[in-house]
Amino acid sequence: MEIVLEGPQEFTAKDGRRYVLREFKMADLNSVVSINRRVLPENYPEWFFVEHHMSFPKAFIVAEMDGELVGYMMNRVEYGWSYINKGKAAHKGHVVSIGVLPHARRLGIATNMMLRGMKAMKRFYDAEEVFLEVRVSNTPAISLYKKLGYEIAGRIPRYYSDGEDAYIMARTLADL
Ligand code: ACO
Ligand code: ZN
């Protein structure tokens, strides 16, 4: 299905359940903060979410199913050294945080949030490529990113506060 970048878009999941992807709005703040706390050890203060919403509103995506917020993807665009064209600078989309509640997983929700978020970063904020950090032990997320065409571009020792390393994964946005 072609991803829409303006307004809400309804999807039918593999199991027939329906969900909607749309932009984050301030009324979603508590739900997004609570999903983040439930699914990830990396937690952020409320202002951090608000800041991304204010700076990159078109690229902060949430997923709603049966009237409940079940997922979010929060992004920003930065300027710096490219992971794709080594030695050159680029506008880089940065997937800051993505999470889906356990009861809504393996339905394609993260995949579709990623597609919308990546396309929005390209279309609205001129991102030429996209990157993210992920725990080296996070097999589900690494599989998701590989399926979406990301490759491992580096490894940051002890990136996380508990001492675990991060992979940097990246892909071009030229084809999206
Ligand atoms: N094991 C193996 N492969 C998996 C798994 C898993 N548990 N979950 C997803 N995948 C792969 C599969 O290839 C899957 O396709 P398939 O279901 O047809 O086999 C593909 O990814 C797409 O899966 P989606 O259904 O789109 O992903 P989902 O909506 O379940 O969300 C996510 C994936 C976000 C990783 C979810 O498991 C989650 O919230 N995990 C905890 C939070 C987290 O780790 N977030 C990422 C941290 S890194 C960062 O934020 C930049
Ligand atoms: Zn990051």
mmCIF file of N, CA and C in Angstrom, residues 4 13 16 21 32 36 51 57 73 83 87 90 105 121 146 160 162 171:
data_model
loop_
_atom_site.group_PDB
_atom_site.id
_atom_site.type_symbol
_atom_site.label_atom_id
_atom_site.label_comp_id
_atom_site.label_asym_id
_atom_site.label_seq_id
_atom_site.Cartn_x
_atom_site.Cartn_y
_atom_site.Cartn_z
ATOM 1 N N VAL A 4 0.890 7.354 2.832
ATOM 2 C CA VAL A 4 0.432 8.732 2.742
ATOM 3 C C VAL A 4 1.209 9.574 3.758
ATOM 4 N N ALA A 13 -4.048 -4.976 9.250
ATOM 5 C CA ALA A 13 -2.912 -5.830 9.594
ATOM 6 C C ALA A 13 -3.140 -7.244 9.085
ATOM 7 N N GLY A 16 -6.135 -8.992 10.273
ATOM 8 C CA GLY A 16 -7.428 -8.363 10.052
ATOM 9 C C GLY A 16 -7.704 -7.160 10.943
ATOM 10 N N LEU A 21 -2.062 5.171 11.140
ATOM 11 C CA LEU A 21 -0.835 5.948 11.343
ATOM 12 C C LEU A 21 -1.159 7.420 11.119
ATOM 13 N N VAL A 32 2.668 8.284 24.628
ATOM 14 C CA VAL A 32 3.970 7.999 24.010
ATOM 15 C C VAL A 32 5.035 7.820 25.092
ATOM 16 N N ASN A 36 7.124 4.365 25.629
ATOM 17 C CA ASN A 36 8.599 4.399 25.688
ATOM 18 C C ASN A 36 9.107 3.745 26.974
ATOM 19 N N GLU A 51 10.031 18.617 22.045
ATOM 20 C CA GLU A 51 10.995 19.284 21.175
ATOM 21 C C GLU A 51 11.016 18.664 19.770
ATOM 22 N N PRO A 57 7.564 17.974 13.075
ATOM 23 C CA PRO A 57 6.216 17.446 13.309
ATOM 24 C C PRO A 57 5.774 16.389 12.295
ATOM 25 N N MET A 73 7.115 6.496 16.501
ATOM 26 C CA MET A 73 8.446 6.613 15.899
ATOM 27 C C MET A 73 8.789 8.092 15.888
ATOM 28 N N TYR A 83 27.088 8.568 6.317
ATOM 29 C CA TYR A 83 27.428 7.152 6.499
ATOM 30 C C TYR A 83 27.415 6.405 5.171
ATOM 31 N N GLY A 87 33.258 10.659 3.620
ATOM 32 C CA GLY A 87 34.046 11.853 3.319
ATOM 33 C C GLY A 87 33.208 13.047 2.893
ATOM 34 N N ALA A 90 26.107 15.339 4.740
ATOM 35 C CA ALA A 90 24.753 15.071 4.253
ATOM 36 C C ALA A 90 23.725 15.468 5.307
ATOM 37 N N ARG A 105 2.576 -6.282 18.222
ATOM 38 C CA ARG A 105 3.784 -6.569 17.432
ATOM 39 C C ARG A 105 3.545 -7.609 16.345
ATOM 40 N N MET A 121 10.919 12.430 6.423
ATOM 41 C CA MET A 121 12.203 13.111 6.629
ATOM 42 C C MET A 121 12.811 13.552 5.308
ATOM 43 N N LYS A 146 17.165 -4.419 8.833
ATOM 44 C CA LYS A 146 17.773 -5.080 7.668
ATOM 45 C C LYS A 146 16.729 -5.299 6.578
ATOM 46 N N TYR A 160 25.502 2.455 25.412
ATOM 47 C CA TYR A 160 24.380 2.501 26.362
ATOM 48 C C TYR A 160 24.891 2.549 27.799
ATOM 49 N N ASP A 162 24.280 0.901 30.381
ATOM 50 C CA ASP A 162 24.633 -0.364 31.036
ATOM 51 C C ASP A 162 25.871 -0.997 30.407
ATOM 52 N N ARG A 171 20.880 3.724 5.812
ATOM 53 C CA ARG A 171 20.494 3.434 4.425
ATOM 54 C C ARG A 171 20.316 4.766 3.701
#
